[in-house]
Tab-separated table of C-alpha atoms in Angstrom:
chain	number	residue	atom	x	y	z
A	1	MET	CA	-2.711	-13.142	13.512
A	2	PHE	CA	-0.476	-9.591	13.018
A	3	TYR	CA	1.588	-12.090	10.559
A	4	TRP	CA	-0.856	-13.290	8.534
A	5	LEU	CA	-2.924	-9.977	8.231
A	6	MET	CA	0.625	-8.159	7.060
A	7	LYS	CA	1.790	-10.935	4.711
A	8	TYR	CA	-1.951	-11.389	3.108
A	9	ILE	CA	-3.960	-8.433	3.811
A	10	VAL	CA	-2.058	-5.402	4.613
A	11	VAL	CA	1.456	-5.863	3.193
A	12	GLY	CA	1.319	-8.405	0.976
A	13	PRO	CA	-1.035	-7.888	-1.645
A	14	ILE	CA	0.693	-4.093	-2.606
A	15	VAL	CA	3.926	-5.555	-2.238
A	16	LYS	CA	3.522	-7.940	-4.915
A	17	ALA	CA	1.489	-6.004	-7.374
A	18	ILE	CA	3.447	-3.119	-7.504
A	19	PHE	CA	7.355	-5.046	-7.324
A	20	ARG	CA	6.158	-8.386	-9.484
A	21	PRO	CA	8.650	-10.503	-7.059
A	22	TRP	CA	9.487	-14.055	-8.926
A	23	ILE	CA	10.803	-17.226	-7.006
A	24	ILE	CA	11.678	-20.225	-8.098
A	25	GLY	CA	12.966	-23.128	-5.730
A	26	ALA	CA	9.930	-22.792	-3.203
A	27	GLU	CA	9.219	-25.848	-4.062
A	28	ASN	CA	12.759	-26.875	-2.100
A	29	ILE	CA	11.411	-26.099	0.993
A	30	PRO	CA	10.422	-29.033	3.690
A	31	PRO	CA	6.371	-28.733	3.948
A	32	VAL	CA	7.431	-29.342	8.094
A	33	GLY	CA	9.514	-29.156	10.153
A	34	GLY	CA	12.918	-26.790	11.326
A	35	ALA	CA	15.073	-25.399	8.092
A	36	ILE	CA	17.464	-23.133	7.821
A	37	LEU	CA	17.065	-20.556	5.324
A	38	ALA	CA	20.337	-19.067	4.459
A	39	SER	CA	20.806	-15.706	2.069
A	40	ASN	CA	23.095	-13.014	0.467
A	41	HIS	CA	22.020	-10.485	1.775
A	42	LEU	CA	21.648	-7.189	-0.437
A	43	SER	CA	19.408	-4.775	0.964
A	44	VAL	CA	16.856	-4.367	3.902
A	45	ALA	CA	13.756	-5.189	1.757
A	46	ASP	CA	15.707	-9.102	1.483
A	47	SER	CA	13.981	-9.414	4.719
A	48	ILE	CA	10.366	-8.301	3.593
A	49	PHE	CA	10.558	-10.241	-0.078
A	50	LEU	CA	11.680	-13.711	1.514
A	51	PRO	CA	8.892	-13.697	4.038
A	52	LEU	CA	6.412	-12.428	1.441
A	53	MET	CA	6.941	-15.289	-0.939
A	54	ILE	CA	6.822	-18.527	0.973
A	55	GLU	CA	3.970	-20.491	1.637
A	56	ARG	CA	5.601	-21.070	5.760
A	57	PRO	CA	5.978	-18.201	8.040
A	58	MET	CA	9.689	-18.069	8.782
A	59	THR	CA	11.358	-16.476	11.567
A	60	PHE	CA	14.959	-13.508	11.002
A	61	LEU	CA	17.251	-12.992	13.139
A	62	ALA	CA	17.573	-8.793	12.721
A	63	LYS	CA	19.851	-6.321	13.750
A	64	ASN	CA	18.829	-4.522	17.513
A	65	GLU	CA	19.192	-1.590	15.655
A	66	TYR	CA	15.571	-2.183	13.544
A	67	PHE	CA	13.745	-2.271	17.030
A	68	THR	CA	15.388	0.954	18.627
A	69	GLY	CA	15.620	3.838	16.121
A	70	ARG	CA	14.171	7.407	16.706
A	71	GLY	CA	11.243	8.811	14.746
A	72	LEU	CA	8.435	7.728	12.811
A	73	LYS	CA	10.837	5.396	10.719
A	74	GLY	CA	11.995	4.465	13.543
A	75	TRP	CA	8.812	3.365	14.989
A	76	ALA	CA	7.252	1.797	11.910
A	77	THR	CA	10.456	0.148	10.882
A	78	LYS	CA	10.330	-1.081	14.678
A	79	TRP	CA	6.478	-1.862	14.291
A	80	PHE	CA	6.622	-4.006	11.185
A	81	MET	CA	9.873	-6.194	12.715
A	82	LYS	CA	7.845	-7.230	15.784
A	83	GLY	CA	4.224	-7.427	14.078
A	84	THR	CA	6.209	-9.977	11.182
A	85	GLY	CA	7.971	-12.070	14.020
A	86	GLN	CA	11.196	-10.972	13.726
A	87	ILE	CA	13.380	-11.343	16.752
A	88	PRO	CA	16.215	-8.963	17.839
A	89	ILE	CA	19.635	-9.381	18.284
A	90	ASP	CA	22.053	-7.762	19.525
A	91	ARG	CA	25.651	-8.238	16.539
A	92	SER	CA	28.157	-6.946	19.447
A	93	GLY	CA	29.835	-10.750	20.279
A	94	GLY	CA	30.447	-12.629	23.212
A	95	SER	CA	27.609	-13.614	25.743
A	96	ALA	CA	25.678	-11.526	23.192
A	97	SER	CA	26.220	-14.697	20.294
A	98	GLU	CA	25.747	-17.369	22.946
A	99	ALA	CA	21.583	-15.211	22.985
A	100	ALA	CA	21.516	-15.469	19.442
A	101	LEU	CA	22.567	-18.759	19.497
A	102	ASN	CA	20.044	-19.340	21.810
A	103	THR	CA	17.090	-17.523	20.449
A	104	ALA	CA	17.547	-19.773	17.155
A	105	LEU	CA	17.485	-22.820	18.254
A	106	GLN	CA	14.357	-22.427	20.151
A	107	VAL	CA	12.558	-21.369	16.454
A	108	LEU	CA	14.653	-24.603	15.295
A	109	GLY	CA	13.404	-26.589	18.221
A	110	ARG	CA	9.547	-25.660	17.367
A	111	GLU	CA	10.235	-26.268	14.187
A	112	GLU	CA	9.685	-23.302	12.192
A	113	LEU	CA	11.665	-21.943	9.661
A	114	LEU	CA	14.482	-19.932	10.255
A	115	GLY	CA	16.281	-17.143	8.491
A	116	ILE	CA	19.917	-15.673	8.429
A	117	TYR	CA	22.032	-13.665	6.757
A	118	PRO	CA	25.208	-15.725	7.172
A	119	GLU	CA	27.421	-12.693	5.772
A	120	GLY	CA	26.663	-10.757	9.019
A	121	THR	CA	25.814	-7.637	7.298
A	122	ARG	CA	24.595	-5.971	4.064
A	123	SER	CA	27.291	-6.726	1.829
A	124	PRO	CA	28.273	-2.678	1.028
A	125	ASP	CA	28.982	-3.937	-2.825
A	126	GLY	CA	26.925	-6.767	-4.268
A	127	ILE	CA	29.989	-9.122	-3.771
A	128	LEU	CA	29.576	-12.093	-1.682
A	129	TYR	CA	31.566	-12.123	1.320
A	130	ARG	CA	32.790	-14.579	4.434
A	131	GLY	CA	30.456	-16.631	6.498
A	132	ARG	CA	30.306	-16.581	10.114
A	133	THR	CA	30.214	-19.881	11.238
A	134	GLY	CA	27.201	-19.483	13.499
A	135	ILE	CA	25.087	-21.012	11.174
A	136	ALA	CA	27.161	-23.863	11.166
A	137	ARG	CA	26.702	-24.330	14.790
A	138	MET	CA	23.104	-24.107	14.569
A	139	ALA	CA	22.352	-26.121	11.628
A	140	MET	CA	24.474	-28.443	13.642
A	141	GLU	CA	23.236	-28.412	17.004
A	142	ALA	CA	19.570	-28.485	15.464
A	143	ARG	CA	19.950	-30.689	13.359
A	144	VAL	CA	18.069	-28.938	10.320
A	145	PRO	CA	18.993	-29.431	6.973
A	146	VAL	CA	20.058	-24.943	5.657
A	147	LEU	CA	19.052	-23.959	2.079
A	148	PRO	CA	20.833	-21.640	0.765
A	149	VAL	CA	19.019	-18.145	-0.644
A	150	VAL	CA	19.762	-15.976	-2.899
A	151	MET	CA	17.821	-12.621	-3.824
A	152	VAL	CA	18.486	-10.854	-7.075
A	153	ASP	CA	18.406	-6.935	-7.875
A	154	THR	CA	16.917	-6.001	-4.497
A	155	ASP	CA	20.761	-4.045	-4.397
A	156	THR	CA	19.350	-2.252	-6.881
A	157	MET	CA	15.838	-1.490	-5.857
A	158	MET	CA	17.046	-0.222	-2.934
A	159	PRO	CA	20.369	0.553	-2.243
A	160	ILE	CA	22.167	1.132	0.796
A	161	GLY	CA	21.341	4.562	2.135
A	162	ARG	CA	18.369	4.721	-0.121
A	163	THR	CA	15.008	5.400	1.819
A	164	ILE	CA	12.306	4.926	-1.621
A	165	PRO	CA	12.481	1.814	-3.562
A	166	ARG	CA	12.758	1.460	-7.114
A	167	VAL	CA	9.929	-0.046	-9.048
A	168	MET	CA	10.959	-3.272	-10.636
A	169	ARG	CA	10.866	-6.428	-10.233
A	170	VAL	CA	13.370	-8.451	-7.537
A	171	GLY	CA	13.296	-12.379	-7.593
A	172	ILE	CA	14.560	-15.047	-5.054
A	173	VAL	CA	16.307	-18.252	-5.877
A	174	ILE	CA	16.133	-20.978	-3.437
A	175	GLY	CA	18.542	-24.513	-3.592
A	176	GLU	CA	18.440	-27.276	-2.308
A	177	PRO	CA	18.552	-28.704	1.159
A	178	LEU	CA	22.542	-29.004	2.439
A	179	ASP	CA	22.724	-31.531	5.226
A	180	PHE	CA	25.094	-31.880	7.689
A	181	THR	CA	24.476	-34.713	10.056
A	182	ARG	CA	27.603	-36.626	8.996
A	183	TYR	CA	29.174	-33.655	11.316
A	184	GLU	CA	26.720	-34.623	14.195
A	185	GLY	CA	28.537	-34.588	17.851
A	186	MET	CA	31.351	-32.053	15.823
A	187	GLU	CA	29.652	-28.544	16.406
A	188	ASN	CA	32.243	-27.853	19.190
A	189	ASP	CA	34.739	-27.936	16.887
A	190	ARG	CA	35.991	-24.729	14.976
A	191	TYR	CA	37.417	-26.643	11.590
A	192	VAL	CA	34.463	-28.249	11.039
A	193	LEU	CA	32.777	-25.144	11.597
A	194	ARG	CA	34.510	-23.161	9.575
A	195	SER	CA	33.839	-26.092	6.756
A	196	VAL	CA	30.169	-26.144	7.441
A	197	THR	CA	30.117	-22.347	6.650
A	198	ASP	CA	32.391	-22.560	3.872
A	199	GLU	CA	30.209	-25.517	2.141
A	200	ILE	CA	27.073	-23.256	2.494
A	201	MET	CA	28.508	-19.837	1.073
A	202	VAL	CA	29.818	-22.152	-2.349
A	203	ALA	CA	26.044	-23.175	-2.336
A	204	LEU	CA	25.197	-19.462	-2.270
A	205	GLN	CA	28.244	-18.193	-4.981
A	206	GLN	CA	27.280	-20.857	-7.023
A	207	LEU	CA	23.323	-20.957	-6.853
A	208	GLY	CA	23.597	-16.887	-7.842
A	209	GLY	CA	26.713	-16.436	-9.786
A	210	GLN	CA	28.210	-13.565	-7.696
A	211	ARG	CA	31.868	-12.346	-6.822
A	212	TYR	CA	33.034	-13.520	-3.756
A	213	ARG	CA	35.235	-12.053	-1.292
A	214	ASP	CA	37.502	-14.359	1.505
A	215	VAL	CA	37.017	-11.515	3.811
A	216	TYR	CA	34.266	-10.047	6.460
A	217	ALA	CA	31.848	-7.389	5.104
A	218	SER	CA	32.315	-5.912	8.408
A	219	SER	CA	36.123	-5.245	8.047
A	220	VAL	CA	35.030	-4.565	4.194
A	221	LYS	CA	33.074	-1.222	5.774
A	222	MET	CA	35.352	-1.143	8.591
A	223	GLN	CA	37.656	-0.156	6.095
A	224	ARG	CA	36.026	2.349	4.112
A	225	ALA	CA	34.937	3.907	7.041
A	226	SER	CA	37.889	4.485	8.130
A	227	VAL	CA	38.753	6.064	4.619
A	228	ASP	CA	36.278	8.038	4.293
A	229	ASP	CA	36.887	9.954	8.185
A	230	ALA	CA	39.913	10.233	6.930
A	231	VAL	CA	38.790	12.245	3.694
A	232	ALA	CA	36.295	13.989	5.838
A	233	ALA	CA	39.162	14.829	8.008
A	234	PRO	CA	39.620	19.123	8.111
A	235	VAL	CA	43.098	19.714	5.840
A	236	VAL	CA	45.238	22.329	8.020
A	237	ASP	CA	46.553	25.159	6.235
A	238	ALA	CA	51.047	25.326	7.541
A	239	SER	CA	50.889	28.296	5.749
A	240	ALA	CA	48.177	30.433	8.272
A	241	ALA	CA	49.931	29.263	11.379
A	242	PRO	CA	51.613	31.430	13.259
A	243	ALA	CA	55.406	32.269	13.024
A	244	ARG	CA	57.943	31.252	15.658
A	245	ASP	CA	60.683	33.509	17.423
């Protein structure tokens, strides 16, 4: 009920009137049954526009930090995420990854739509990065199709670090479903998982025309953070050091 109110009464009409989002390929979404919508990830706004622009309700696996923020902004984000059916996941790996997989399988087992960002995090620079193999396991174990989804210009509208979005049009392109039933029974083969994940990323790249780098976005972010820390470190003036006898 709350999801319906947010989408059609409270948030949806306002967002559509201001940003006039467009969508291509909505007819590729199956009218019934479970499916995974695998999207590139350019902005926090992606999780708002995609559910808003499709008819069927959907659930995103959202990072846990969206549900633990403090202050007014943290409360509002948590309220919105819970109200729109988003599920918090721990991205620390190990048992947390297994729990996220089980949560996703429960959603797909109810024959619902599940939204996933295969890159695992927002792109720091608009480039499409290597996908995490969790999406392949979900698709193969649940035996559901994967639809590539490209968000367009959401990073220009609301880039990382910006709190107030620019008023401009953004778009969504949904590709044809990818079927991986040919790999039935091979969901524990890491080479198959990597092959399926790469096929999804190729479909995303071809659909959106993004530049692609075969490295993890999280690794790029860590490298940049290390460089920023090094640049920000205080410089010691050796000439000011006390002389030794």
